[in-house]
CSV table of C-alpha atoms and ligand atoms in Angstrom, one decimal:
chain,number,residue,atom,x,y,z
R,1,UNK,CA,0.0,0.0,0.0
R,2,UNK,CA,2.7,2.1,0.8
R,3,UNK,CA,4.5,1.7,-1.8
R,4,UNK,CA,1.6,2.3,-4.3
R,5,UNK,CA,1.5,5.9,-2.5
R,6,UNK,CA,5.1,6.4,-3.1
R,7,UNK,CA,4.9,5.5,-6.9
R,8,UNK,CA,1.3,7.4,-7.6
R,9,UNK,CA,3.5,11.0,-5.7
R,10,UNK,CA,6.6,9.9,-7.8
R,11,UNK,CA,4.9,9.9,-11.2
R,12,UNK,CA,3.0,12.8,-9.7
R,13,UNK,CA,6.3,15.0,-9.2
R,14,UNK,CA,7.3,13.7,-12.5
R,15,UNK,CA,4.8,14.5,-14.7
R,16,UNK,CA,4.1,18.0,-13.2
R,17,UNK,CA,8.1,18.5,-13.8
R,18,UNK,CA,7.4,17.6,-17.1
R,19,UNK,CA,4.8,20.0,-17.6
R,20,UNK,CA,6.8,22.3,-15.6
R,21,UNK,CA,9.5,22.2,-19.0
R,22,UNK,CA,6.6,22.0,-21.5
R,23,UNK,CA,5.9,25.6,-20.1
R,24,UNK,CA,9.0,27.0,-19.9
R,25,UNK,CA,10.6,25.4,-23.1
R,26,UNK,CA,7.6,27.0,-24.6
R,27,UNK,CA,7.9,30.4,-23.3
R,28,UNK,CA,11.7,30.3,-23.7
R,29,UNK,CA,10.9,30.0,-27.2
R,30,UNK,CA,8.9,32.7,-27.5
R,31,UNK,CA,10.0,35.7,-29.4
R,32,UNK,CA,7.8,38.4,-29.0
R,33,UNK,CA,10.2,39.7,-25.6
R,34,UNK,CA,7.1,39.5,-23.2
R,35,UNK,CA,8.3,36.9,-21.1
R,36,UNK,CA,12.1,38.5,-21.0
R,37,UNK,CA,12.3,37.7,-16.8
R,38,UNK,CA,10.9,34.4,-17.1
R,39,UNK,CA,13.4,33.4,-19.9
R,40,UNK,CA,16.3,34.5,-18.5
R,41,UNK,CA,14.9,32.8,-15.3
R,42,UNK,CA,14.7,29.6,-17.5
R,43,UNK,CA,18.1,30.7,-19.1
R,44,UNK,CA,19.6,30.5,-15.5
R,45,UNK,CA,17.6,26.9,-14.6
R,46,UNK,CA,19.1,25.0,-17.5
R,47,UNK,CA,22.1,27.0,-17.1
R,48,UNK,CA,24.1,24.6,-14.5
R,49,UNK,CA,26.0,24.5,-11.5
R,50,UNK,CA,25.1,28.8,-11.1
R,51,UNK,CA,21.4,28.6,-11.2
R,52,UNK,CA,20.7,28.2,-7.7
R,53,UNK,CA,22.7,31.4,-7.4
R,54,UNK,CA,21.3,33.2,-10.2
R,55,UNK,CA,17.5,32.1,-9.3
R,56,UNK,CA,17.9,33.7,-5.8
R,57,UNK,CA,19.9,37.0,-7.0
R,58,UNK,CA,16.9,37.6,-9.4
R,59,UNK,CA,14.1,39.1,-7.0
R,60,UNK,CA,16.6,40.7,-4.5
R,61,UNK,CA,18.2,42.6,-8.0
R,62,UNK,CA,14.6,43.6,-8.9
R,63,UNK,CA,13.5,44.9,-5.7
R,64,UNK,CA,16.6,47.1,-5.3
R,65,UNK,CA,16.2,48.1,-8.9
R,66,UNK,CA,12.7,49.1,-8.1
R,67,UNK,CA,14.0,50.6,-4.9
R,68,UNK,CA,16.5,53.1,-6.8
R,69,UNK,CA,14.3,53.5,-9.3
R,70,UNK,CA,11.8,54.8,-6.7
R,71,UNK,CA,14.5,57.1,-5.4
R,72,UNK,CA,15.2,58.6,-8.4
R,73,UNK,CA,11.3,59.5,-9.0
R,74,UNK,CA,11.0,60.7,-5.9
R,75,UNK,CA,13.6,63.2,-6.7
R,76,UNK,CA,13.1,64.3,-9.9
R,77,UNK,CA,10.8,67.3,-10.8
R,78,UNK,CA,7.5,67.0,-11.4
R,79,UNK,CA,4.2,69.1,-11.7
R,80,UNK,CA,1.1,67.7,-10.8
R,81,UNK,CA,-2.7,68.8,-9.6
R,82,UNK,CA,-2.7,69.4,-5.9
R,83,UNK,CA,-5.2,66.6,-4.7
R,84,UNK,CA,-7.5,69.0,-2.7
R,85,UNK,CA,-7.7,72.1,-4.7
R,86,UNK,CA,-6.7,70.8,-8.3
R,87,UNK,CA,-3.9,74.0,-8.8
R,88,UNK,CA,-0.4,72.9,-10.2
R,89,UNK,CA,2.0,72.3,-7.4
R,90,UNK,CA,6.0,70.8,-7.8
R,91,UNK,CA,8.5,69.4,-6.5
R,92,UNK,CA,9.5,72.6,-4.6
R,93,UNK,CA,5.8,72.9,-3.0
R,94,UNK,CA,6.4,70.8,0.7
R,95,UNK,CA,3.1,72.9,1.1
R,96,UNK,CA,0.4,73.5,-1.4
R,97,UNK,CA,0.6,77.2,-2.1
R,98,UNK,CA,-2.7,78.1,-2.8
R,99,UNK,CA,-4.7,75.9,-0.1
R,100,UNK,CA,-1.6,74.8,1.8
R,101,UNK,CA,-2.0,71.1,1.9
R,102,UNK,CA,0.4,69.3,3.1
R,103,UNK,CA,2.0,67.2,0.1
R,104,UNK,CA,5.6,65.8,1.0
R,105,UNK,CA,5.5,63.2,4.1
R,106,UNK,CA,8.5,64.6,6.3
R,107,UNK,CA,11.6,62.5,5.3
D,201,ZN,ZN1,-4.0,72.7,-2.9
């Protein structure tokens, strides 16, 4: 019985792995640069004795991408509607200068 278990979650595993490289042989194959990430995430997978390495760098290199992308929007200039009265405020503005709204959070 136990062993019929054991088999039934072995060709389990093995058939969703297969699947598994269905997809991504699939999507590594695709052309149209949509699924960039995921290829080079594939890339990395098939790519030997680094892919454990490269697999975990991946999200940690995205968030602090994201994070110094975030920086640099944060200081660059801008002009947008203040969100209570509607009148152009920038950058510049910590205040709204025609209702004075608060608009930067204090750093
Ligand atoms: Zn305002």
């Amino acid at each position: 019985m136990m062993n019929t278990i054991a088999t039934a979650i072995v060709l389990a595993v093995a058939g969703a792995l297969v699947a598994a490289m269905i997809v991504m042989i699939r999507i590594s194959g695709d052309d149209s640069g949509k699924h960039t990430d995921l290829k080079q995430f594939v890339e990395a997978l098939f790519g030997g004795s680094a892919s454990l390495a490269a697999s975990k760098e991946t999200p940690e290199e995205r968030q602090a991408e994201k994070a110094i992308a975030l920086q640099a929007a944060a200081k660059q200039p801008f002009t947008e509607p203040c969100p209570a009265c509607g009148d152009p405020v920038t950058h510049q503005d910590v205040d709204c200068p025609s209702c004075g709204l608060r608009l930067l959070s204090p750093q």
